[in-house]
Short mmCIF file of C-alpha atoms and ligand atoms in Angstrom, two decimals:
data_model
loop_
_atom_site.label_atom_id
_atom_site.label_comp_id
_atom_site.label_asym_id
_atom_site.label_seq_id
_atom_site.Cartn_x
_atom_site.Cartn_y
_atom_site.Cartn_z
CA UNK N 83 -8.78 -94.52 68.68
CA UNK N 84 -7.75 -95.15 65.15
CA UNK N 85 -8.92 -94.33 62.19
CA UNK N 86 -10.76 -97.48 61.38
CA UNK N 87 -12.53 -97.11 64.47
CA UNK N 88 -14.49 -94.16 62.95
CA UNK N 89 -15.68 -96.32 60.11
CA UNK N 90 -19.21 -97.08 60.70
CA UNK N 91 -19.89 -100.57 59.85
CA UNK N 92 -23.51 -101.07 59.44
CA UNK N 93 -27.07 -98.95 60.11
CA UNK N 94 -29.53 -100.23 62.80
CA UNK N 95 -32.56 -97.88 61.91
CA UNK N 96 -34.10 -97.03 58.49
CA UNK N 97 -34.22 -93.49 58.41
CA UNK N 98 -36.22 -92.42 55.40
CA UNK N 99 -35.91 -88.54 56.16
CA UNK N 100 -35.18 -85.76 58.99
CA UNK N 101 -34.29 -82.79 59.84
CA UNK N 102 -30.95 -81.47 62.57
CA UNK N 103 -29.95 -77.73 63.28
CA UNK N 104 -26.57 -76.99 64.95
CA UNK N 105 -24.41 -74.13 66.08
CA UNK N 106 -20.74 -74.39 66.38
CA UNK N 107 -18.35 -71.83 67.35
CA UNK N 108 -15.20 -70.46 65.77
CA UNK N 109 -12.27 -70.90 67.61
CA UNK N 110 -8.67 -68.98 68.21
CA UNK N 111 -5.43 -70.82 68.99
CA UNK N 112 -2.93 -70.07 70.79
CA UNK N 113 -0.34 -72.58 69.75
CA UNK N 114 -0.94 -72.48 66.22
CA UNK N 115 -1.73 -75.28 63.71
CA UNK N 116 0.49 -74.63 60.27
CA UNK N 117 1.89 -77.17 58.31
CA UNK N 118 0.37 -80.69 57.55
CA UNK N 119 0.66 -84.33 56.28
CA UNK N 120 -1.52 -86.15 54.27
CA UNK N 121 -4.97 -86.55 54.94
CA UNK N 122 -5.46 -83.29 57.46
CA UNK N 123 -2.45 -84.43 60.01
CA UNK N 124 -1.43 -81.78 61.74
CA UNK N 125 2.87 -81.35 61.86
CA UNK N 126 2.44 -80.12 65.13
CA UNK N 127 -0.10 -80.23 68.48
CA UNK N 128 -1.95 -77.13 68.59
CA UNK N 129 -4.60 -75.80 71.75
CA UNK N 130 -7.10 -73.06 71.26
CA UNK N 131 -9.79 -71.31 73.10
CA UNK N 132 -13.18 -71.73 71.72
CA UNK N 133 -15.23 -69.10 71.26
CA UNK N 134 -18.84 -68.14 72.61
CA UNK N 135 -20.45 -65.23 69.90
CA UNK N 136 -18.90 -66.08 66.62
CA UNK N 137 -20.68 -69.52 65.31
CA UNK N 138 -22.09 -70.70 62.21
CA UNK N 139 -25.73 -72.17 62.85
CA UNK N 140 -26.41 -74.75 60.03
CA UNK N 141 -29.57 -76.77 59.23
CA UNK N 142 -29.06 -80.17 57.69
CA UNK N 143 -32.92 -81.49 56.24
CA UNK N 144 -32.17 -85.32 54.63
CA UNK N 145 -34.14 -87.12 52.78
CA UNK N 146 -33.42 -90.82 51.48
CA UNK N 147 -32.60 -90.21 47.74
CA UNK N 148 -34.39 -92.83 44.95
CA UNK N 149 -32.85 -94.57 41.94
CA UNK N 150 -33.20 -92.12 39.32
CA UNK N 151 -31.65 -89.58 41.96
CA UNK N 152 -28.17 -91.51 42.31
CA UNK N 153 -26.22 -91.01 39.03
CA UNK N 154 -24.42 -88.25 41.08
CA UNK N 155 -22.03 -89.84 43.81
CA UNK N 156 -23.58 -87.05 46.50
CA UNK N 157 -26.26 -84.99 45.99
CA UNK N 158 -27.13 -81.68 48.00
CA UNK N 159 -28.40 -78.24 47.91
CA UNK N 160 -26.77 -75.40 49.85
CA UNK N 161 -28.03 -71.72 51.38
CA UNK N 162 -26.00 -69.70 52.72
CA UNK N 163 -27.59 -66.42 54.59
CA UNK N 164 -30.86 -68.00 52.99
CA UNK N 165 -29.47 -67.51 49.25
CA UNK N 166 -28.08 -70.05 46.88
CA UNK N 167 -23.90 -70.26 47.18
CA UNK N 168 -22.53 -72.01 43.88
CA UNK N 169 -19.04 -71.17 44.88
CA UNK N 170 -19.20 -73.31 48.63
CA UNK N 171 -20.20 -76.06 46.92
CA UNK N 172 -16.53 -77.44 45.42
CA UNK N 173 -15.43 -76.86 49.59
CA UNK N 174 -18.46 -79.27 50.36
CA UNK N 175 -18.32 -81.83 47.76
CA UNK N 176 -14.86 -82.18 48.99
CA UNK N 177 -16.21 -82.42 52.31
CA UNK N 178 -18.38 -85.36 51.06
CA UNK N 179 -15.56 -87.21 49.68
CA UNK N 180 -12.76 -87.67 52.26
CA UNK N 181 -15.55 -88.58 54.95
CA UNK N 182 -17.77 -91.12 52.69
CA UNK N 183 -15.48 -93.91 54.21
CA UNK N 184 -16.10 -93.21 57.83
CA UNK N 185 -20.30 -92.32 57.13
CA UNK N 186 -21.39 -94.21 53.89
CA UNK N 187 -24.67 -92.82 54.81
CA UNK N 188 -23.82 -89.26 52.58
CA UNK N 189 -24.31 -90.92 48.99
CA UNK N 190 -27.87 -92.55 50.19
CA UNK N 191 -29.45 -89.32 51.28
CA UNK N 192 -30.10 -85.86 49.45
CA UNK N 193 -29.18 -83.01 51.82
CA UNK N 194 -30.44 -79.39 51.99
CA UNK N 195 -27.54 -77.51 53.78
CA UNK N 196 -29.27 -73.88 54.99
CA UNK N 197 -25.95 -72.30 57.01
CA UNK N 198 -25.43 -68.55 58.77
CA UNK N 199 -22.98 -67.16 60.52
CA UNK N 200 -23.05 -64.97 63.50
CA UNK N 201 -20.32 -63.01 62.28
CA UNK N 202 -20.78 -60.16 59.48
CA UNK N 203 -20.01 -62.23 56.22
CA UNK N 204 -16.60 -61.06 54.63
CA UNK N 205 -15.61 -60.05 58.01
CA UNK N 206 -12.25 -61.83 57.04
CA UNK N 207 -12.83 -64.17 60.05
CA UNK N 208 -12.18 -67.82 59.02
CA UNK N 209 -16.35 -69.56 58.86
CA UNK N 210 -13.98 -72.80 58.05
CA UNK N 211 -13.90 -73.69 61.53
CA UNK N 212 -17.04 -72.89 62.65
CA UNK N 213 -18.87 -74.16 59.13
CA UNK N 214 -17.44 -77.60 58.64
CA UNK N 215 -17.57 -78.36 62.64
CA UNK N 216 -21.00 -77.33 62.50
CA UNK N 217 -21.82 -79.34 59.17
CA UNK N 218 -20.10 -82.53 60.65
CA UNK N 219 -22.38 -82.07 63.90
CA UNK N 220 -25.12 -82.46 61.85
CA UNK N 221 -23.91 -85.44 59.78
CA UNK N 222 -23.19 -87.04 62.81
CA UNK N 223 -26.61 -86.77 64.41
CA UNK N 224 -28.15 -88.67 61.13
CA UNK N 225 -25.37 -90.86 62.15
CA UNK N 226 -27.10 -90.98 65.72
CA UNK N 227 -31.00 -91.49 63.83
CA UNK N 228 -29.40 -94.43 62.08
CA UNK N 229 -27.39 -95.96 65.11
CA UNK N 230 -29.24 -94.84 68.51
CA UNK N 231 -26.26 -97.08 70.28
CA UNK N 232 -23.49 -94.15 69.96
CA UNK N 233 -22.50 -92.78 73.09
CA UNK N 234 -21.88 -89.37 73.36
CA UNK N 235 -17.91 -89.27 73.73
CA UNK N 236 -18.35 -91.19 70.59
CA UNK N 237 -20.66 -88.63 69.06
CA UNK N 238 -18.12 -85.78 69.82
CA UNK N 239 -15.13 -87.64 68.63
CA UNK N 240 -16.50 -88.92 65.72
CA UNK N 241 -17.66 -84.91 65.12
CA UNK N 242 -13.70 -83.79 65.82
CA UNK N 243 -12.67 -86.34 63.22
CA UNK N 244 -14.83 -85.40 60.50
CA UNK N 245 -14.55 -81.23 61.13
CA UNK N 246 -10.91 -82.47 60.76
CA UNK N 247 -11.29 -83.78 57.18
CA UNK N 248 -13.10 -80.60 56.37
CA UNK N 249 -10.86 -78.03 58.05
CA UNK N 250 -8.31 -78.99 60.42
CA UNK N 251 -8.83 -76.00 62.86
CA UNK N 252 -12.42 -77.39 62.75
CA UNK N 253 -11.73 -80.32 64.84
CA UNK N 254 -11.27 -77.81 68.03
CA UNK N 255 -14.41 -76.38 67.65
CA UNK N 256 -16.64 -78.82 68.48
CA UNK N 257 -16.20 -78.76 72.87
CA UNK N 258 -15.05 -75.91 75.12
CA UNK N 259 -13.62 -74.53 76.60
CA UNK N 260 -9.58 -75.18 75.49
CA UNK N 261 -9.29 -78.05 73.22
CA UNK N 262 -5.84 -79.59 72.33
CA UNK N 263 -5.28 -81.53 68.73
CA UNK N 264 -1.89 -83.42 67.87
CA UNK N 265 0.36 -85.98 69.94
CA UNK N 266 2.13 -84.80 72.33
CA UNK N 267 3.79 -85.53 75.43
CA UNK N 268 1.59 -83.82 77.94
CA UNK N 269 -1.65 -84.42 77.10
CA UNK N 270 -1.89 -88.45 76.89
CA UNK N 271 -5.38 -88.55 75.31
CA UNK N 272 -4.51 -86.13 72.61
CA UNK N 273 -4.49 -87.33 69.07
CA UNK N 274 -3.80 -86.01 65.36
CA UNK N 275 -7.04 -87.24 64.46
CA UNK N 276 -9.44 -85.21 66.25
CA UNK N 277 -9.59 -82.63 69.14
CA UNK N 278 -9.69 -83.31 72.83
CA UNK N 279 -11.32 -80.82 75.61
CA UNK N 280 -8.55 -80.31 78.09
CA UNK N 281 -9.06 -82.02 81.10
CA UNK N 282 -6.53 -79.95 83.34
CA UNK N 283 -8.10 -77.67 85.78
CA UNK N 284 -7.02 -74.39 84.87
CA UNK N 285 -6.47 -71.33 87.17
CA UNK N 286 -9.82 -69.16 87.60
CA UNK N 287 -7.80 -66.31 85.50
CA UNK N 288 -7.75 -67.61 82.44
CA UNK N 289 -11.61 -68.72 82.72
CA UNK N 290 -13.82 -66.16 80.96
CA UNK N 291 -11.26 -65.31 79.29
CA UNK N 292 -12.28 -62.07 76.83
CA UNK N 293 -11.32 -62.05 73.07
CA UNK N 294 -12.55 -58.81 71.23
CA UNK N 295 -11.49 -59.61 67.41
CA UNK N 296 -10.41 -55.68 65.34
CA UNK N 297 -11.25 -56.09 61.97
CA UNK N 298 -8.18 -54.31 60.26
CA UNK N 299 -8.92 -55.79 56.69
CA UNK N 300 -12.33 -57.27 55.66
CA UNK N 301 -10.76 -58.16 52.54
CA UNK N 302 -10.74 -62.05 51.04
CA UNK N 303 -8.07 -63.83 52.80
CA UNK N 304 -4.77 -62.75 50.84
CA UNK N 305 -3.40 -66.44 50.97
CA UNK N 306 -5.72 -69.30 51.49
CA UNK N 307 -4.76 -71.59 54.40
CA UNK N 308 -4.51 -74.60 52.70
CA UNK N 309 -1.86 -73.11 50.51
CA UNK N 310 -0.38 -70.96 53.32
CA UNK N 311 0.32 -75.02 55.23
CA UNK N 312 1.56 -76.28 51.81
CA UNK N 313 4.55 -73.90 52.36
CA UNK N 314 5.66 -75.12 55.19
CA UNK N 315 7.06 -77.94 53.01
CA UNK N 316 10.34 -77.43 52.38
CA UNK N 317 10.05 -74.45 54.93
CA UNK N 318 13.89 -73.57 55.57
CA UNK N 319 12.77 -73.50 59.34
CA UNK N 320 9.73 -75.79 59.57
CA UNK N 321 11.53 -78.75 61.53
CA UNK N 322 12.23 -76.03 64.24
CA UNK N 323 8.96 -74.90 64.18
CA UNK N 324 7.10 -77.93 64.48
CA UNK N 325 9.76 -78.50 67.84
CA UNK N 326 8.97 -75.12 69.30
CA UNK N 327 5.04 -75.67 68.66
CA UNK N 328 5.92 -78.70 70.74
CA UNK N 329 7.36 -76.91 73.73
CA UNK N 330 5.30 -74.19 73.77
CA UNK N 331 2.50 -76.59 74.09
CA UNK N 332 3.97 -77.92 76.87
CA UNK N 333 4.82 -74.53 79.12
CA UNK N 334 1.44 -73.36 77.80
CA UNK N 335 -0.65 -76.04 79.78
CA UNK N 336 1.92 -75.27 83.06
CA UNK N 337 0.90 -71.51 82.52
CA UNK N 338 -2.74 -71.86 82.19
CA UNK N 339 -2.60 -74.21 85.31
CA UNK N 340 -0.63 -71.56 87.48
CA UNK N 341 -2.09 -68.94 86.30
CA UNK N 342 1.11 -66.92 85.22
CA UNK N 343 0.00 -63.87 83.04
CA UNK N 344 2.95 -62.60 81.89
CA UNK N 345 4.00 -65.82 80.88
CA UNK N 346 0.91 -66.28 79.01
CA UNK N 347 1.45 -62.69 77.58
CA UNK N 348 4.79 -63.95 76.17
CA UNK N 349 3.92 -67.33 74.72
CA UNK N 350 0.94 -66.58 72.85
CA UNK N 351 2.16 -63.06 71.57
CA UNK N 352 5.13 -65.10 70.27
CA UNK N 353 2.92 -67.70 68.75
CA UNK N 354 1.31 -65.05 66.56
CA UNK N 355 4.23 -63.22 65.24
CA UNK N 356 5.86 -66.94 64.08
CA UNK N 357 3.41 -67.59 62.40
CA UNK N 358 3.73 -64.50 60.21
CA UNK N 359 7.34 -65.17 60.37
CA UNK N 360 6.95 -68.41 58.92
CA UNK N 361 4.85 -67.16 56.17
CA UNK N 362 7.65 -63.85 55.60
CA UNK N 363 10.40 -66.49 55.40
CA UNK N 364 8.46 -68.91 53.03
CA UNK N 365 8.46 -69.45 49.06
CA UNK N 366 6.89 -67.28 47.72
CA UNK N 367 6.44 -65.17 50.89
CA UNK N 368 3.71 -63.05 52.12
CA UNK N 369 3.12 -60.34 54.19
CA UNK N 370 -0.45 -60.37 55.59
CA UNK N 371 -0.37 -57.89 58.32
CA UNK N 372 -1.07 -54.20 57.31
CA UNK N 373 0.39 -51.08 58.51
CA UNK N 374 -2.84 -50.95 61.13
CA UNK N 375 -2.35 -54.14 62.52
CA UNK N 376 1.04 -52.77 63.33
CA UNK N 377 -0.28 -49.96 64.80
CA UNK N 378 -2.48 -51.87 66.80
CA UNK N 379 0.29 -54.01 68.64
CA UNK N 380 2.46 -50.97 69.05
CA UNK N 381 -0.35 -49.57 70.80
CA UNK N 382 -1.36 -52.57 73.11
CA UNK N 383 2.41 -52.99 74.11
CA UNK N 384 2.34 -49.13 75.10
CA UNK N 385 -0.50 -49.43 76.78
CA UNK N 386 0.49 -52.68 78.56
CA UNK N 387 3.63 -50.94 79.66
CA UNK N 388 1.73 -48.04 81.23
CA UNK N 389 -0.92 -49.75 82.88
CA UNK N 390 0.31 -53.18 83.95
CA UNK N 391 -1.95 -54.54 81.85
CA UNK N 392 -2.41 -57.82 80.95
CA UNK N 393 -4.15 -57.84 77.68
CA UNK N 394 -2.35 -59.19 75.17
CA UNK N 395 -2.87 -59.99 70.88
CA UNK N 396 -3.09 -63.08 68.72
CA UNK N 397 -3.22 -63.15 64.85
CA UNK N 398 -4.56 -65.69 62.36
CA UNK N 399 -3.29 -66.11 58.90
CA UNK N 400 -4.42 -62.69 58.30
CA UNK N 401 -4.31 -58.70 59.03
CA UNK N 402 -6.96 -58.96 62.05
CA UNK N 403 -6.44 -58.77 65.47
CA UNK N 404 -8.05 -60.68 68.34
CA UNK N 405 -7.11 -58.63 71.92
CA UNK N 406 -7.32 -61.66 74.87
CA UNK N 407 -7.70 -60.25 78.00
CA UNK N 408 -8.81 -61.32 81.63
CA UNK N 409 -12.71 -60.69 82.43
CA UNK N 410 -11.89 -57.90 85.32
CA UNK N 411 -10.58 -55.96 82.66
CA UNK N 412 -12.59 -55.53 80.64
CA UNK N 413 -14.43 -52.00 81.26
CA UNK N 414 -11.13 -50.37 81.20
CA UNK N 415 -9.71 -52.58 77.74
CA UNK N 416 -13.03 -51.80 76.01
CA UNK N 417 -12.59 -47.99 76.83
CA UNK N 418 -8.95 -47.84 75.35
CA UNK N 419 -10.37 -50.01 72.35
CA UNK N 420 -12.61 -47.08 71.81
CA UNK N 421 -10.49 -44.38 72.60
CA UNK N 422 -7.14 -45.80 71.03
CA UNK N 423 -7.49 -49.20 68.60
CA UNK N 424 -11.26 -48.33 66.66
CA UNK N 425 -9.64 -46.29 64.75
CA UNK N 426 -7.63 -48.76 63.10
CA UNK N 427 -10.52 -50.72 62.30
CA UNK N 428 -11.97 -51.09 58.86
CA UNK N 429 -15.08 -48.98 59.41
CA UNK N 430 -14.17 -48.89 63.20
CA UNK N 431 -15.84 -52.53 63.30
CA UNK N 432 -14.87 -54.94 66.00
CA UNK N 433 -16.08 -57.82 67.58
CA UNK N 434 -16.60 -58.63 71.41
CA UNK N 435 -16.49 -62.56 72.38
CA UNK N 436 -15.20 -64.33 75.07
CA UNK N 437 -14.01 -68.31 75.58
CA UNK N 438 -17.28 -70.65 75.09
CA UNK N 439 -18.28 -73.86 75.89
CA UNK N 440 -18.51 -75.44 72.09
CA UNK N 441 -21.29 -76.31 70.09
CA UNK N 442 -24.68 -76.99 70.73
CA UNK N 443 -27.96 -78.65 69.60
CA UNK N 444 -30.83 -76.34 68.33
CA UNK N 445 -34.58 -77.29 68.67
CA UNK N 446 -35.85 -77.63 64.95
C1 LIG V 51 -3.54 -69.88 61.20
O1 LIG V 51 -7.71 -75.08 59.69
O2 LIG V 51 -7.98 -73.12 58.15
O3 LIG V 51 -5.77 -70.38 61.88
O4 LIG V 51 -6.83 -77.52 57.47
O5 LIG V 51 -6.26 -76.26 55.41
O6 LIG V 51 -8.53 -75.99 56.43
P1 LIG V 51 -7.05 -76.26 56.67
O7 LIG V 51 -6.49 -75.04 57.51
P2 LIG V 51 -7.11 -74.19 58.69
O8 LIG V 51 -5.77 -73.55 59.29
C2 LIG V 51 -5.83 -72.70 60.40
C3 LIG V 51 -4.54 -72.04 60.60
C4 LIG V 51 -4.50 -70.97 61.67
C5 LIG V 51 -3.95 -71.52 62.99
C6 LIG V 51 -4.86 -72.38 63.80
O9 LIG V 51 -6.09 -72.19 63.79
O10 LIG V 51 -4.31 -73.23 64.53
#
């Protein structure tokens, strides 16, 4: 598919006004996306595991928009936790802009956006992911009201694509249970333009996979990510970056086909403390772990070591933690959570989710 192919030519039905509700998960890589080109193209493939509790549920009522109504190029109201949110709406207008090519349906309608996440608000969990996938779900189904002739693998694509333009980690977030985004050698379907579910059968360990996400720092994100992927131009080390991103993709899919753990353990551990690298070795640089989310991976490789363990941590561009760890474990990894890691958490909050099955239409 290219991007012309998402540019929809001309509306069948004459939709004069509706009303669509869906909820879309966040997700958590585990090759991670950082750096881009223009236009939301990724510098390298990334894969992630999509989750099943954390999701943004978002209600999208349209309603076709008269004369006097269209001096504005879009026009839309937005709710968020059922109160007015002036500050989302730059994000959204954005939003409107960059996809107005591939749906020219957005500057005929007026849109009342009512959105809620799953996830305590300022929980420093990224809602980009699960709020523009969920948002471009919706579009797509007014998409669906004015063409009936999409097919679904259409539908879903079409969803990737536009998440994309919102938020590139958005574009995983739309299927389950592993989704792969950026060329790359081993996956032939996959594309910079949009997520694909990945087809490989994968070894019954890594199904039901757990993720239990340690809030360490419920702060506002220290370094947006859009700026954070801006660095990586001119990134002393980027070009090896974006190679190794490569690779690990590659031994990634061969682990989470044979089922090798500790190889698993290794990769995706590595992943996460790169990606901080990358930002500590940048201009200007950042730090955006804290002294507890040090803690907490000294304390998971201890306990590893003692118990032949096999949980293991990944980190987004900030100071929380998610803990990934195999579903027969997780009695004993929630008891040393309690007993070791809560104490490390702001207000000894966590969150317990495991790998989902993406997002999912909700009876109005
Ligand atoms: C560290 O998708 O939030 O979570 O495309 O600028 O919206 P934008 O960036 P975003 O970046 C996510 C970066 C990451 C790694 C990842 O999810 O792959």
């Amino acid at each position: 598919m290219t991007e012309n192919d998402f540019v929809s030519s001309r509306y069948i039905e004459n939709q004069i006004e509706g009303t669509v509700t869906w909820k879309s998960p966040s997700n958590i890589a585990l090759v991670k996306y950082w750096g881009k080109k223009e236009n939301q193209i990724p510098a390298n493939p990334s894969i992630s595991f999509t989750l099943d509790h954390c999701a943004t549920t978002t209600t999208l009522a349209y309603v076709k928009r008269n004369k006097e109504q269209q001096q504005e190029r879009f026009s839309f109201d937005l709710l968020f936790e059922g109160s007015p949110k002036p500050e989302f709406k730059p994000k959204i207008g954005k939003f409107f802009e960059r996809v107005e090519k591939y749906i020219p349906f957005v500057k005929d309608y007026h849109f009342s956006i009512d959105t809620s996440n799953s996830f305590p608000h300022s929980s420093g969990i990224a809602s980009s992911a699960s709020g523009m996938s969920a948002l471009a779900l919706c579009l797509m189904s007014v998409e669906k009201a004015l063409n009936e002739k999409i097919t679904n693998d259409y539908f879903n694509q079409k969803a990737s694509f536009l998440a994309r333009l919102g938020s590139g980690s958005a574009c995983r977030s739309i299927e389950g249970e592993m989704v792969v985004w950026g060329q790359n050698e081993d996956v032939k379907e996959a594309s910079d333009l949009y997520g694909v579910k990945l087809s490989q059968e994968i070894h019954s360990v890594f199904k039901n996979y757990q993720d239990t996400i340690l809030l360490v720092d419920k702060g506002q994100k220290q370094v947006s990510s859009t700026v954070g992927h801006d660095l990586m131009h001119g990134h002393p080390f980027a070009e090896m970056r974006f190679k190794q991103a490569e690779t690990n993709l590659s031994k990634l899919i061969k682990i989470l086909q044979n089922g090798d753990q500790k190889g698993f353990i290794e990769l995706v551990e590595s992943e996460a403390l790169t990606l901080h690298a990358m930002m500590m070795t940048s201009l200007p640089y950042f730090i955006l772990m804290k002294p507890h989310t040090l803690q907490i991976i000294n304390k998971i490789w201890e306990y590893r070591s003692a118990t032949g363990s096999n949980l293991c941590f990944t980190l987004d561009a900030g100071a929380n933690v998610h803990l990934l760890y195999p579903e027969n474990e997780k009695d004993t990894v929630l008891t040393f959570i309690k007993n070791e890691l809560v104490a490390y958490c702001e207000n000894g909050q966590y969150i317990c989710d495991q790998i989902g099955l993406g997002a999912s239409l909700m009876d109005n």
